[in-house]
Short mmCIF file of C-alpha atoms and ligand atoms in Angstrom, two decimals:
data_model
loop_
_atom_site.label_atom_id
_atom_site.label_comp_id
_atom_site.label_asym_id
_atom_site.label_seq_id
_atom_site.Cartn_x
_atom_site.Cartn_y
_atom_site.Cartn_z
CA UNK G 1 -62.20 32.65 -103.01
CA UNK G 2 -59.16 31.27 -104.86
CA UNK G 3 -57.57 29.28 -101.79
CA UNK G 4 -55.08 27.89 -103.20
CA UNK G 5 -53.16 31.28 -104.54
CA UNK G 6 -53.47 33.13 -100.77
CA UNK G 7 -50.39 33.62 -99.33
CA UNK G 8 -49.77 31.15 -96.83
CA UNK G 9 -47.98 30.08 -93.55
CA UNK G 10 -47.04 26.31 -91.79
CA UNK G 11 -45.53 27.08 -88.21
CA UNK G 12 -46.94 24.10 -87.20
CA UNK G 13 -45.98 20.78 -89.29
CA UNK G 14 -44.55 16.86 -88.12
CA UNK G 15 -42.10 15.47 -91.43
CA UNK G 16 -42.51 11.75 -90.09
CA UNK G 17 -46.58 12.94 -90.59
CA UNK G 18 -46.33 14.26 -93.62
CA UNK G 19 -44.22 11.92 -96.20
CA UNK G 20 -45.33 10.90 -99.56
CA UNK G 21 -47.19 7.68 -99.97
CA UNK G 22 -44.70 6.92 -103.13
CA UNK G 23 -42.22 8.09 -101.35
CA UNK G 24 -42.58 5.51 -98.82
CA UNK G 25 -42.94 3.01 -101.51
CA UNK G 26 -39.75 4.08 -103.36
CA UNK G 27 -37.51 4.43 -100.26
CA UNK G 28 -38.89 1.11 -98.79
CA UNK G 29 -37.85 -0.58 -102.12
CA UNK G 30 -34.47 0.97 -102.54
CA UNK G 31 -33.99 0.12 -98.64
CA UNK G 32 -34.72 -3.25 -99.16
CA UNK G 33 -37.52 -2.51 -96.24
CA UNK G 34 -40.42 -4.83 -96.59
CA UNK G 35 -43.55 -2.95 -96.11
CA UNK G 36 -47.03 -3.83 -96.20
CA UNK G 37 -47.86 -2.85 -99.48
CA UNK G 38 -47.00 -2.12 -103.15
CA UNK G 39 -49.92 -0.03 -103.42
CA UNK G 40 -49.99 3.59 -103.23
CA UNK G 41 -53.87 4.06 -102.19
CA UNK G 42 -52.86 1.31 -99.49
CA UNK G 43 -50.02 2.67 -98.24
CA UNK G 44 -51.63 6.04 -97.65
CA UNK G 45 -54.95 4.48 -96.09
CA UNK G 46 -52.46 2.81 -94.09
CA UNK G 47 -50.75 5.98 -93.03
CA UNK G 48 -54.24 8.27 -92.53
CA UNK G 49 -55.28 8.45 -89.10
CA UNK G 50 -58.90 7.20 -89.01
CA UNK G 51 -62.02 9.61 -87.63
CA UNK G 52 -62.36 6.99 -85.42
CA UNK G 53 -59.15 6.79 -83.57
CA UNK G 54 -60.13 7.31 -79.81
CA UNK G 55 -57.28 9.45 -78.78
CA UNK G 56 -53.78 10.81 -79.56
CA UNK G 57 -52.25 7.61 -79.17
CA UNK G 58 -54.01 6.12 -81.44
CA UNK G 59 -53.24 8.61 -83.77
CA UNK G 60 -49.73 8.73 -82.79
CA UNK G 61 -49.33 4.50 -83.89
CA UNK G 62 -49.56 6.15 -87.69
CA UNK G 63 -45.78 7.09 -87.85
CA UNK G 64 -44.38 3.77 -87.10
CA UNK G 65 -44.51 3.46 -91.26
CA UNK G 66 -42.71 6.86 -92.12
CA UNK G 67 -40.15 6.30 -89.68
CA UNK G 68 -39.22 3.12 -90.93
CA UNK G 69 -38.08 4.81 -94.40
CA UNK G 70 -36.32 7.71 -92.62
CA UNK G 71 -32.96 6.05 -91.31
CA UNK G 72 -30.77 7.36 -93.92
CA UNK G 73 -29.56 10.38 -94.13
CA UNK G 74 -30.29 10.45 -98.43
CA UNK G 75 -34.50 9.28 -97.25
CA UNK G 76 -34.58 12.11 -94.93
CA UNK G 77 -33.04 14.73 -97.02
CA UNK G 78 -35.48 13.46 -99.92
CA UNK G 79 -38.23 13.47 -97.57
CA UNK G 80 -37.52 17.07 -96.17
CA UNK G 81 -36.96 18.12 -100.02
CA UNK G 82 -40.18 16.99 -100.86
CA UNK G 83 -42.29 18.42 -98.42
CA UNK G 84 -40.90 21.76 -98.93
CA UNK G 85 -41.73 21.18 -102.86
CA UNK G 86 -45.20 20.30 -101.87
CA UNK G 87 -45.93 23.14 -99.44
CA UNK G 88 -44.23 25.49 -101.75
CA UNK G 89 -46.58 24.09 -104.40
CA UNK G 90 -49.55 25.48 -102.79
CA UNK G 91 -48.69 28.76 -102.07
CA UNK G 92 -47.09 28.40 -98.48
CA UNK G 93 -44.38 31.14 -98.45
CA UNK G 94 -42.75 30.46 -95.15
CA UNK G 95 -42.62 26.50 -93.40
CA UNK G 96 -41.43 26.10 -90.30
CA UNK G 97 -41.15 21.70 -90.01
CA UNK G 98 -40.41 19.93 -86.89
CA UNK G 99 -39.04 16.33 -86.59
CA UNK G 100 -37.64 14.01 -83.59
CA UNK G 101 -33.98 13.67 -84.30
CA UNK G 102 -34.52 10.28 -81.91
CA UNK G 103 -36.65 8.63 -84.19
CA UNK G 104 -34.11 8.31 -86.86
CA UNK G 105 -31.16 6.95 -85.04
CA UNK G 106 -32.03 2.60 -86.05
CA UNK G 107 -29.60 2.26 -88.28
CA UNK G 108 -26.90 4.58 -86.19
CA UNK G 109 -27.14 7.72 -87.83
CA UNK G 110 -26.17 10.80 -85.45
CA UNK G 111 -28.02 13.44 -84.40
CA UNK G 112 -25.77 15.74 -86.35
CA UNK G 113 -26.36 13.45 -89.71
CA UNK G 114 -29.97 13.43 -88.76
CA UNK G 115 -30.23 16.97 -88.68
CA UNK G 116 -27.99 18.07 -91.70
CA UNK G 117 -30.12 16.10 -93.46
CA UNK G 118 -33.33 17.79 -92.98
CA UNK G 119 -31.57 21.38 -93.91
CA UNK G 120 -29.82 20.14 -96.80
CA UNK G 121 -33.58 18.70 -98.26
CA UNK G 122 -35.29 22.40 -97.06
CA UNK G 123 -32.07 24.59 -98.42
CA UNK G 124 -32.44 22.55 -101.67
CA UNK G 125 -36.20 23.47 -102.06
CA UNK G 126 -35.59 27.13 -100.82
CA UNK G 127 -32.98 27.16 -103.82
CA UNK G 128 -35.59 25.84 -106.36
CA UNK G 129 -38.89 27.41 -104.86
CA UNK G 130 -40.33 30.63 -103.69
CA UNK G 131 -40.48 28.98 -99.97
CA UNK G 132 -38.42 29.94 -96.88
CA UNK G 133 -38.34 27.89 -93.88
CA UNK G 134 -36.87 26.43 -90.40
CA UNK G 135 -37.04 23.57 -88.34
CA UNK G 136 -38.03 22.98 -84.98
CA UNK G 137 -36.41 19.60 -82.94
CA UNK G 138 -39.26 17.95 -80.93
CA UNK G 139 -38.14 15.87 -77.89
CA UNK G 140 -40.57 12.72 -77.60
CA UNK G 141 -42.00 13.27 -73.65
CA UNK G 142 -42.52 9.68 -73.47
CA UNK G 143 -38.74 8.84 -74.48
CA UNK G 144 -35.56 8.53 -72.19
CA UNK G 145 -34.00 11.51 -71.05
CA UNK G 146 -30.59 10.99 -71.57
CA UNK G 147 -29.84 11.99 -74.73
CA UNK G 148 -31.98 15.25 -75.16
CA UNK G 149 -28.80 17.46 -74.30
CA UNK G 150 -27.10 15.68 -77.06
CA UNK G 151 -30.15 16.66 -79.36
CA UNK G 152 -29.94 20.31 -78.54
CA UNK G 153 -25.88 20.17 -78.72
CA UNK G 154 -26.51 18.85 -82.65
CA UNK G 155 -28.84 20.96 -83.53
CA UNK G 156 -27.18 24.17 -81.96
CA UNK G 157 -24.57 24.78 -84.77
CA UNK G 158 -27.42 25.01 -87.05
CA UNK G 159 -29.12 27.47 -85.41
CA UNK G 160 -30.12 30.14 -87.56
CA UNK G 161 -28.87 28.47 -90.39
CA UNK G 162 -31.79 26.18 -90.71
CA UNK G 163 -32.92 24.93 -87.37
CA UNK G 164 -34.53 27.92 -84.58
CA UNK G 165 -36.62 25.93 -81.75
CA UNK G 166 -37.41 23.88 -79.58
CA UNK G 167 -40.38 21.47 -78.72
CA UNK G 168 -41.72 18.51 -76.93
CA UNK G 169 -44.36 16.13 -78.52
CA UNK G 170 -45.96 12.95 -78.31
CA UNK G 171 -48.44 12.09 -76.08
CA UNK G 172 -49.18 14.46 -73.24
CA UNK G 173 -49.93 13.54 -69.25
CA UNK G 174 -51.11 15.50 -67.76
CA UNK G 175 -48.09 17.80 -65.71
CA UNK G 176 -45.59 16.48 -67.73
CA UNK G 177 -43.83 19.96 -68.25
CA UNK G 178 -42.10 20.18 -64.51
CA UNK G 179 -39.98 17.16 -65.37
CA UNK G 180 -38.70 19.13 -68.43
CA UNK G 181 -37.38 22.17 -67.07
CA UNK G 182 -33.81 21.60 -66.97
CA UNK G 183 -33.88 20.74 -70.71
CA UNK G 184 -35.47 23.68 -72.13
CA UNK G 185 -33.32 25.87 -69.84
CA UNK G 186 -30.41 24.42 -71.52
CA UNK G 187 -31.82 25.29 -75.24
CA UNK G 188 -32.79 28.48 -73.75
CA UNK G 189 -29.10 28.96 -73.17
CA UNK G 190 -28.12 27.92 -76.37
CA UNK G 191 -30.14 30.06 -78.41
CA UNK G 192 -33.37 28.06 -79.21
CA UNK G 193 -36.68 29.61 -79.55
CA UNK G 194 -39.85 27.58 -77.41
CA UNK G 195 -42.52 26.03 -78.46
CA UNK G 196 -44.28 23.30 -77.16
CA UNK G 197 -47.21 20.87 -77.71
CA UNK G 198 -49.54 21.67 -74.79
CA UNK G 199 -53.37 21.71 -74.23
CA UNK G 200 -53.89 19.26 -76.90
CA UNK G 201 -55.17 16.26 -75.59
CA UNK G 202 -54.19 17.31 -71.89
CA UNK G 203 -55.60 19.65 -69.64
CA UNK G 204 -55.10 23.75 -69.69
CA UNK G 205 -52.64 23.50 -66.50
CA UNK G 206 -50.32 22.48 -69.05
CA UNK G 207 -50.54 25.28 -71.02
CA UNK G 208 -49.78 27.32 -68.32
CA UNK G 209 -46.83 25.11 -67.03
CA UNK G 210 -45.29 24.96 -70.31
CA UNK G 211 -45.69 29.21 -70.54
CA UNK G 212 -44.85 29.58 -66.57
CA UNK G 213 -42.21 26.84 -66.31
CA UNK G 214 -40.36 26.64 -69.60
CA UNK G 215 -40.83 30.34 -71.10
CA UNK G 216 -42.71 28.96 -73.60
CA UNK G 217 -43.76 31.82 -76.47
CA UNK G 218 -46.25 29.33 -78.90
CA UNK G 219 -48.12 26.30 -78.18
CA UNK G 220 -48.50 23.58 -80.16
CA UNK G 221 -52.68 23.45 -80.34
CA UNK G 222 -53.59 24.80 -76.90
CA UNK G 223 -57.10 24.63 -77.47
CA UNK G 224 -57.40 23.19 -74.16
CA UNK G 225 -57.04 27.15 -72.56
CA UNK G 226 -60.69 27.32 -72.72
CA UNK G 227 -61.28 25.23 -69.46
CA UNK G 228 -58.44 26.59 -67.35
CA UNK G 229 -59.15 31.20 -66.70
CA UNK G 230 -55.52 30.97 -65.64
CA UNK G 231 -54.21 29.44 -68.51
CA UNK G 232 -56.12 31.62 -71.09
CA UNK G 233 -55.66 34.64 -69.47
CA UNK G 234 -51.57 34.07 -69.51
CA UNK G 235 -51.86 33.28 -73.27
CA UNK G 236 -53.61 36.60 -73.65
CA UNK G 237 -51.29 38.44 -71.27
CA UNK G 238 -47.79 37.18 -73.31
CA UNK G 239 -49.09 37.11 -76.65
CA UNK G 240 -48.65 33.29 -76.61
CA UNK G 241 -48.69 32.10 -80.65
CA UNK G 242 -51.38 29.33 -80.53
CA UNK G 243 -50.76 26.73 -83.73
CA UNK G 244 -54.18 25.33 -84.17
CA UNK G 245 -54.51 22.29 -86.55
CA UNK G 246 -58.13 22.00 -86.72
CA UNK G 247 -58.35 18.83 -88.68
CA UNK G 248 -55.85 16.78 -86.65
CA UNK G 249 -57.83 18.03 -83.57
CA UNK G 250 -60.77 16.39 -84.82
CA UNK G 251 -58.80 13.24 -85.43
CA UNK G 252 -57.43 12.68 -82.13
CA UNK G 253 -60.62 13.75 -80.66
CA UNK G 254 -59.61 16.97 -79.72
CA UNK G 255 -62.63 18.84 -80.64
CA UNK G 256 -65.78 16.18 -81.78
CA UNK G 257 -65.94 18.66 -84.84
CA UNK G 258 -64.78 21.51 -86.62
CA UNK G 259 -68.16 23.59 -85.72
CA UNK G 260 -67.02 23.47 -81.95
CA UNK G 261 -63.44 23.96 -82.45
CA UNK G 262 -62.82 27.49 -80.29
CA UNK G 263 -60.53 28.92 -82.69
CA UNK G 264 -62.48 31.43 -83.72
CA UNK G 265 -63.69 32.46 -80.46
CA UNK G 266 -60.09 32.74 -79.42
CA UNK G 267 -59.86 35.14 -82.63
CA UNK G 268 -62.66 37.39 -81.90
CA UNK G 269 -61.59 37.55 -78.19
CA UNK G 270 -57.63 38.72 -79.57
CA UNK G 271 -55.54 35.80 -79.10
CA UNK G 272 -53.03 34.97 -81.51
CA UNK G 273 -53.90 32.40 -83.43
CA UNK G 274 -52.41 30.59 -86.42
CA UNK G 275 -53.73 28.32 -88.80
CA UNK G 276 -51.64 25.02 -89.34
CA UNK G 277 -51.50 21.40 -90.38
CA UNK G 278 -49.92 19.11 -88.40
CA UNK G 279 -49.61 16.46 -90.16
CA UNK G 280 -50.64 16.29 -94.06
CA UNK G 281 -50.43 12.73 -94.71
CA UNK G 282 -51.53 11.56 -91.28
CA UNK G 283 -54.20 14.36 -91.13
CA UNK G 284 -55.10 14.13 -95.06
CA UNK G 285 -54.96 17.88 -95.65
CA UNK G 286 -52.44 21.03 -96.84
CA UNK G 287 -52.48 24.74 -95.89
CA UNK G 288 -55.14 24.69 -98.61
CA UNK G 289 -57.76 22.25 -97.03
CA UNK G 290 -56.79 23.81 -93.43
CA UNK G 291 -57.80 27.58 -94.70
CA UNK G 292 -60.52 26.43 -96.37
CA UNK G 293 -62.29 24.15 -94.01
CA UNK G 294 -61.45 27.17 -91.26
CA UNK G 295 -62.72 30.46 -93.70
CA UNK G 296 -65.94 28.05 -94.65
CA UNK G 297 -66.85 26.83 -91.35
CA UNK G 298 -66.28 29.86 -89.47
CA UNK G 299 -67.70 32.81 -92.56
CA UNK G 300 -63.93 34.34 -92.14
CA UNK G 301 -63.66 37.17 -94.27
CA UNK G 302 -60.23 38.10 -97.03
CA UNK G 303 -59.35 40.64 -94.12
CA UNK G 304 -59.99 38.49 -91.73
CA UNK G 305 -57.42 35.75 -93.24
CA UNK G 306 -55.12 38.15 -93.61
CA UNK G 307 -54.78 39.35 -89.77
CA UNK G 308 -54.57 35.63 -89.34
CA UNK G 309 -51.92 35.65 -91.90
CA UNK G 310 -50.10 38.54 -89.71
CA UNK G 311 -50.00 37.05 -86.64
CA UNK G 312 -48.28 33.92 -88.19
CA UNK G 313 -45.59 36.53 -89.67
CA UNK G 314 -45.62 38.21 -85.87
CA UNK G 315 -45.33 34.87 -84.35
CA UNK G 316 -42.79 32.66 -86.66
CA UNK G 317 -38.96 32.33 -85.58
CA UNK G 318 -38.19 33.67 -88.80
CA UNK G 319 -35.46 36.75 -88.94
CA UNK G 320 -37.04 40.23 -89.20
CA UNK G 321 -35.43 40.29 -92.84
CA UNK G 322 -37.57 37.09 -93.65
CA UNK G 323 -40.10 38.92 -91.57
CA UNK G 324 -40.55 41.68 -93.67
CA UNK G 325 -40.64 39.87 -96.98
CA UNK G 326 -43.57 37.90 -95.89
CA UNK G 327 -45.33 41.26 -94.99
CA UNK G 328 -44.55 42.03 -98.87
CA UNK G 329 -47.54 39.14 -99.74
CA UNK G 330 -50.42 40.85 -97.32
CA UNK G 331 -52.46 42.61 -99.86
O1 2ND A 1 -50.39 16.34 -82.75
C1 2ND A 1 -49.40 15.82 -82.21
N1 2ND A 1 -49.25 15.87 -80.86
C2 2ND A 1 -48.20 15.35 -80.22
N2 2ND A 1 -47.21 14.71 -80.86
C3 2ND A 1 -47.32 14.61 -82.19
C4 2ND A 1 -48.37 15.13 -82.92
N3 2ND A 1 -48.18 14.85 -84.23
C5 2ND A 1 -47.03 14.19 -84.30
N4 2ND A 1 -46.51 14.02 -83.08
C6 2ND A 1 -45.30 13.28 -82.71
C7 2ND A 1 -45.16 12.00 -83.52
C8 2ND A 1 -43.93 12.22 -84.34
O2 2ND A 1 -43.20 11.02 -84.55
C9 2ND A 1 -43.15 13.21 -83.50
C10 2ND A 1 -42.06 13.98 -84.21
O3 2ND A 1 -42.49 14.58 -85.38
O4 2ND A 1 -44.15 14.07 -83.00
ZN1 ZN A 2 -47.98 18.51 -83.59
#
């Protein structure tokens, strides 16, 4: 199987988690940034997430370096550039990205700056490459609240035209999602799709909170469904898009390893479930590794990655005329 030339699909990728190590390097330098490093093989040891981080926090302490290069507006359109090329590069025909438009805001950029930014880099690398894509704003849950209206109010003139959801991330408590409701309603209202990062390190109720309470229609990860009937059973009911990223989930200690991750149980059974990568410099991977490791471990068959391939297409907030052009790759 020639992995690298399948078709592929991202729905579920961090650009803080997945910058170039030279990148870093080049920006830090031009920035006048010190950093700790000259050294490219450093600098991304530095930035991969160890097998032996104990948790998501732990894995979550490995974007402090990216984000320190991202607080102009000419690093993050690079940055978002670049990661299209590279994705594009390997096949992935449609990329959707998500970012925290908080986490760029040190040196006073606005959220409107922020996220201009990020579309001019993708529109750039849709001009250049066979590639389409959209971004997703992630609210950090562990952040103040005050300013996430402000964040959707940015973002919602580029709806459509480069940005289409909605998510929270960072580390997850358990219940977290009632404290959120008022803020997805008002990107509901605005136009933004849902999705949101639940069931990853925290327990299933959260999966069904996020569906339940804030209309949720993917998860990020989810795996934790298989403890919680309810939960599960909800995901199956609505069709819920679950974004596995199997090798971050072994990272953060998710899954112990990729043998037991239920992803393919959750196939067999009729869930939707998409293949994804998180993070590829934090994670060390691409769509490439990801489909590999998952078509290996699991004996998944060319038809097989192809109704995987479909449900991504069903489950992307990509217009139907985007949609249908994606379809065109299914052989
Ligand atoms: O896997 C993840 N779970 C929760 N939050 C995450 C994950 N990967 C990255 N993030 C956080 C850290 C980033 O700075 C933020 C925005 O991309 O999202
Ligand atoms: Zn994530």
């Amino acid at each position: 199987m020639n992995y690298l030339s399948l078709p592929k699909i991202d729905l579920h990728c961090h650009l803080d988690g997945s910058v170039r190590p030279q990148t870093i390097i080049d920006l830090a330098n031009e920035q006048s940034i010190s950093i700790p490093s000259q050294d490219i093989n450093e600098i991304r040891a530095l930035m991969i997430a160890p097998e032996t981080c104990q948790n998501l926090e732990e894995y979550l302490m490995r974007f402090d370096l990216p984000l320190s290069v991202m607080q102009t507006q000419a690093g993050i359109e690079r940055i978002s550039f670049e990661l299209f090329e590279d994705a594009a590069k390997e096949n992935v025909k449609y990329f959707e990205v998500r970012f925290g438009p908080q986490l760029h805001q040190l040196l006073g950029l606005s959220f409107d700056q922020i996220i201009g930014s990020v579309v001019k880099g993708m529109h750039r690398a849709e001009a250049m490459y066979d590639i389409k894509g959209n971004y997703i704003l992630s609210i950090l849950r562990t952040f103040p609240k005050d300013n996430i209206r402000d964040v959707i109010d940015a973002g919602a003139p580029y709806l459509n035209k480069g940005v289409v959801a909605f998510d929270l991330a960072g580390a997850e408590l358990p219940g977290f999602c009632s404290e959120f409701i008022p803020y997805v309603a008002y990107a509901i209202e605005k136009g933004y799709r849902i999705t949101i990062h639940a069931g990853e390190q925290g327990v299933g109720q959260n999966v069904f909170d996020a569906i339940s309470m804030l209309k949720a229609e993917r998860v990020g990860h989810g795996i934790h469904i298989t403890g919680h009937q309810g939960a599960y059973d909800l995901v199956k009911q609505q069709n819920i898009g679950l974004e596995t990223c199997p090798s971050s989930n072994i990272q953060t200690k998710a899954v112990d390893n990729l043998s037991e991750h239920p992803l393919k149980a959750f196939y067999e059974d009729g869930l939707p479930i998409t293949i994804n990568t998180d993070n590829r410099t934090v994670s060390n991977t691409t769509m490439t590794d990801e489909v590999r490791k998952v078509m290996q471990e699991f004996s998944l068959s060319r038809e097989d990655y192809f109704n995987i391939y479909k449900i991504s297409v069903e489950q992307a907030f990509a217009s139907d005329e985007v949609k249908q052009h994606l379809m065109s790759f299914v052989d």
